[in-house]
Amino acid sequence: MFSFTKTDEQDLLNIALQSIEHGLKNGECLKVNEVEYPTALQEPHGAFTTLKYNGALRGCKGSLEVALPLVNTVAYSAYSSAFNDIRFPPLQPREFAQLKISLSVLSPKEKLPFTSEEDLIEQIQPGIDGLVLEYNGQKGTLLPSVWEAIPDAREFLFMVKQKAGFDRDFWAKSIQVYRYTTHTIQD
């Protein structure tokens, strides 16, 4: 599914770093010309960038959609993680040198068929699946890396519900749930 070389992975990490650095200097996302990169990096993919500073989460933003070439998605998600994650103030120049970056490139989403919440929970693959929950125009997702903090499938689903703006015990027959995997690239 993912066929990135070590050079491809380093290119993506460099784009993320350059986009954040460009944001610090110019207040905007780096513009990337995708044709300057290998074909694998020009393919459209969803991606998220997770930033850590001194070992603590400092930002995480991205896109589930596969509308843009991967290099553009990475540039945008890195910039957004540094400056637009509402849980944190915008990144400061003094933080840049100590920043750790993790990129999660998403596989295409797979819709999960289920008959009940219990049936859905049985289908979730702990440590592997990222989940997207959609209902009535609201959407929430958790990346597979979150399994490190929430190893239980039921709790994982509850957290996805909360990210979508619902209570833990909310359920409706027309909920749609998708799974995806990620290819993680870290500096």
C-alpha positions as semicolon CSV with decimal commas, in nm:
position;residue;x (nm);y (nm);z (nm)
1;M;0,000;0,000;0,000
2;F;0,271;0,248;0,100
3;S;0,588;0,234;-0,104
4;F;0,810;0,515;0,020
5;T;1,187;0,504;0,001
6;K;1,402;0,641;0,282
7;T;1,467;0,942;0,056
8;D;1,091;0,994;0,011
9;E;1,043;0,983;0,387
10;Q;1,325;1,232;0,443
11;D;1,176;1,460;0,175
12;L;0,842;1,457;0,359
13;L;1,006;1,536;0,694
14;N;1,203;1,819;0,529
15;I;0,884;1,962;0,377
16;A;0,719;1,958;0,720
17;L;1,016;2,133;0,883
18;Q;1,045;2,386;0,601
19;S;0,673;2,464;0,617
20;I;0,692;2,532;0,992
21;E;1,008;2,741;0,950
22;H;0,844;2,932;0,663
23;G;0,542;2,991;0,888
24;L;0,762;3,132;1,164
25;K;0,930;3,373;0,922
26;N;0,642;3,463;0,689
27;G;0,319;3,378;0,872
28;E;0,196;3,146;0,596
29;C;0,222;2,788;0,475
30;L;0,507;2,691;0,245
31;K;0,404;2,657;-0,121
32;V;0,533;2,326;-0,256
33;N;0,569;2,246;-0,626
34;E;0,478;1,878;-0,630
35;V;0,634;1,811;-0,973
36;E;0,978;1,858;-0,814
37;Y;0,925;1,537;-0,615
38;P;0,903;1,166;-0,701
39;T;0,572;1,029;-0,826
40;A;0,499;0,851;-0,496
41;L;0,494;1,191;-0,322
42;Q;0,271;1,347;-0,588
43;E;-0,007;1,095;-0,524
44;P;-0,304;1,227;-0,326
45;H;-0,311;1,107;0,036
46;G;-0,459;1,219;0,362
47;A;-0,196;1,293;0,626
48;F;-0,152;1,428;0,978
49;T;0,144;1,596;1,143
50;T;0,199;1,548;1,515
51;L;0,437;1,785;1,693
52;K;0,598;1,722;2,030
53;Y;0,800;1,969;2,234
54;N;0,996;1,842;2,535
55;G;0,812;1,510;2,500
56;A;0,464;1,665;2,526
57;L;0,205;1,705;2,251
58;R;0,242;2,049;2,090
59;G;0,003;2,018;1,796
60;C;-0,168;1,769;1,568
61;K;-0,357;1,860;1,253
62;G;-0,415;1,708;0,915
63;S;-0,662;1,598;0,656
64;L;-0,855;1,276;0,607
65;E;-0,934;1,382;0,252
66;V;-0,722;1,274;-0,042
67;A;-0,768;1,581;-0,260
68;L;-0,410;1,712;-0,269
69;P;-0,073;1,563;-0,358
70;L;0,096;1,423;-0,047
71;V;0,372;1,686;-0,045
72;N;0,108;1,962;-0,029
73;T;-0,093;1,782;0,239
74;V;0,222;1,746;0,452
75;A;0,317;2,113;0,412
76;Y;-0,032;2,222;0,510
77;S;-0,070;1,979;0,801
78;A;0,271;2,074;0,945
79;Y;0,191;2,444;0,925
80;S;-0,155;2,389;1,076
81;S;-0,014;2,176;1,358
82;A;0,231;2,450;1,450
83;F;0,002;2,750;1,419
84;N;-0,366;2,648;1,398
85;D;-0,425;2,377;1,660
86;I;-0,672;2,554;1,889
87;R;-0,552;2,351;2,189
88;F;-0,217;2,533;2,184
89;P;-0,082;2,885;2,125
90;P;0,102;2,932;1,794
91;L;0,452;2,787;1,789
92;Q;0,728;3,026;1,896
93;P;1,070;3,048;1,725
94;R;1,246;2,935;2,047
95;E;1,054;2,602;2,030
96;F;1,154;2,514;1,673
97;A;1,494;2,355;1,741
98;Q;1,352;2,116;2,003
99;L;1,047;2,013;1,799
100;K;0,992;1,644;1,718
101;I;0,782;1,569;1,412
102;S;0,579;1,259;1,332
103;L;0,395;1,225;1,000
104;S;0,106;0,984;0,956
105;V;0,022;0,909;0,593
106;L;-0,327;0,762;0,570
107;S;-0,446;0,467;0,367
108;P;-0,780;0,500;0,190
109;K;-1,074;0,474;0,430
110;E;-1,270;0,149;0,448
111;K;-1,635;0,168;0,552
112;L;-1,718;-0,075;0,833
113;P;-2,049;-0,261;0,807
114;F;-2,201;-0,331;1,149
115;T;-2,535;-0,418;1,303
116;S;-2,478;-0,271;1,650
117;E;-2,223;-0,088;1,860
118;E;-2,104;-0,423;2,000
119;D;-2,060;-0,561;1,649
120;L;-1,855;-0,254;1,556
121;I;-1,634;-0,284;1,866
122;E;-1,559;-0,648;1,776
123;Q;-1,437;-0,542;1,431
124;I;-1,196;-0,273;1,553
125;Q;-0,832;-0,385;1,539
126;P;-0,647;-0,237;1,840
127;G;-0,307;-0,096;1,754
128;I;-0,383;-0,101;1,381
129;D;-0,699;0,091;1,297
130;G;-0,756;0,462;1,293
131;L;-1,128;0,539;1,304
132;V;-1,351;0,804;1,151
133;L;-1,704;0,843;1,286
134;E;-1,957;1,051;1,091
135;Y;-2,313;1,136;1,182
136;N;-2,540;1,423;1,084
137;G;-2,257;1,639;0,951
138;Q;-2,032;1,586;1,253
139;K;-1,705;1,397;1,225
140;G;-1,433;1,275;1,459
141;T;-1,119;1,069;1,413
142;L;-0,834;0,918;1,611
143;L;-0,508;0,806;1,453
144;P;-0,379;0,452;1,513
145;S;-0,097;0,600;1,725
146;V;-0,356;0,689;1,992
147;W;-0,382;0,318;2,076
148;E;-0,064;0,371;2,281
149;A;-0,270;0,581;2,526
150;I;-0,608;0,406;2,482
151;P;-0,549;0,030;2,434
152;D;-0,916;-0,075;2,472
153;A;-1,141;-0,084;2,160
154;R;-1,451;0,032;2,349
155;E;-1,265;0,330;2,502
156;F;-1,111;0,410;2,164
157;L;-1,456;0,426;2,005
158;F;-1,585;0,640;2,294
159;M;-1,301;0,888;2,237
160;V;-1,379;0,905;1,863
161;K;-1,742;0,981;1,954
162;Q;-1,628;1,259;2,186
163;K;-1,402;1,405;1,915
164;A;-1,709;1,415;1,691
165;G;-1,899;1,605;1,962
166;F;-2,112;1,321;2,098
167;D;-2,153;1,169;2,443
168;R;-1,991;0,833;2,515
169;D;-2,326;0,654;2,517
170;F;-2,457;0,814;2,196
171;W;-2,565;0,569;1,927
172;A;-2,774;0,593;1,610
173;K;-2,836;0,335;1,340
174;S;-2,721;0,574;1,068
175;I;-2,375;0,638;1,217
176;Q;-2,104;0,572;0,961
177;V;-1,765;0,443;1,072
178;Y;-1,454;0,401;0,860
179;R;-1,118;0,251;0,938
180;Y;-0,778;0,337;0,797
181;T;-0,416;0,256;0,865
182;T;-0,115;0,484;0,863
183;H;0,245;0,480;0,757
184;T;0,435;0,671;1,024
185;I;0,747;0,873;0,951
186;Q;0,941;1,028;1,241
187;D;1,245;1,248;1,266
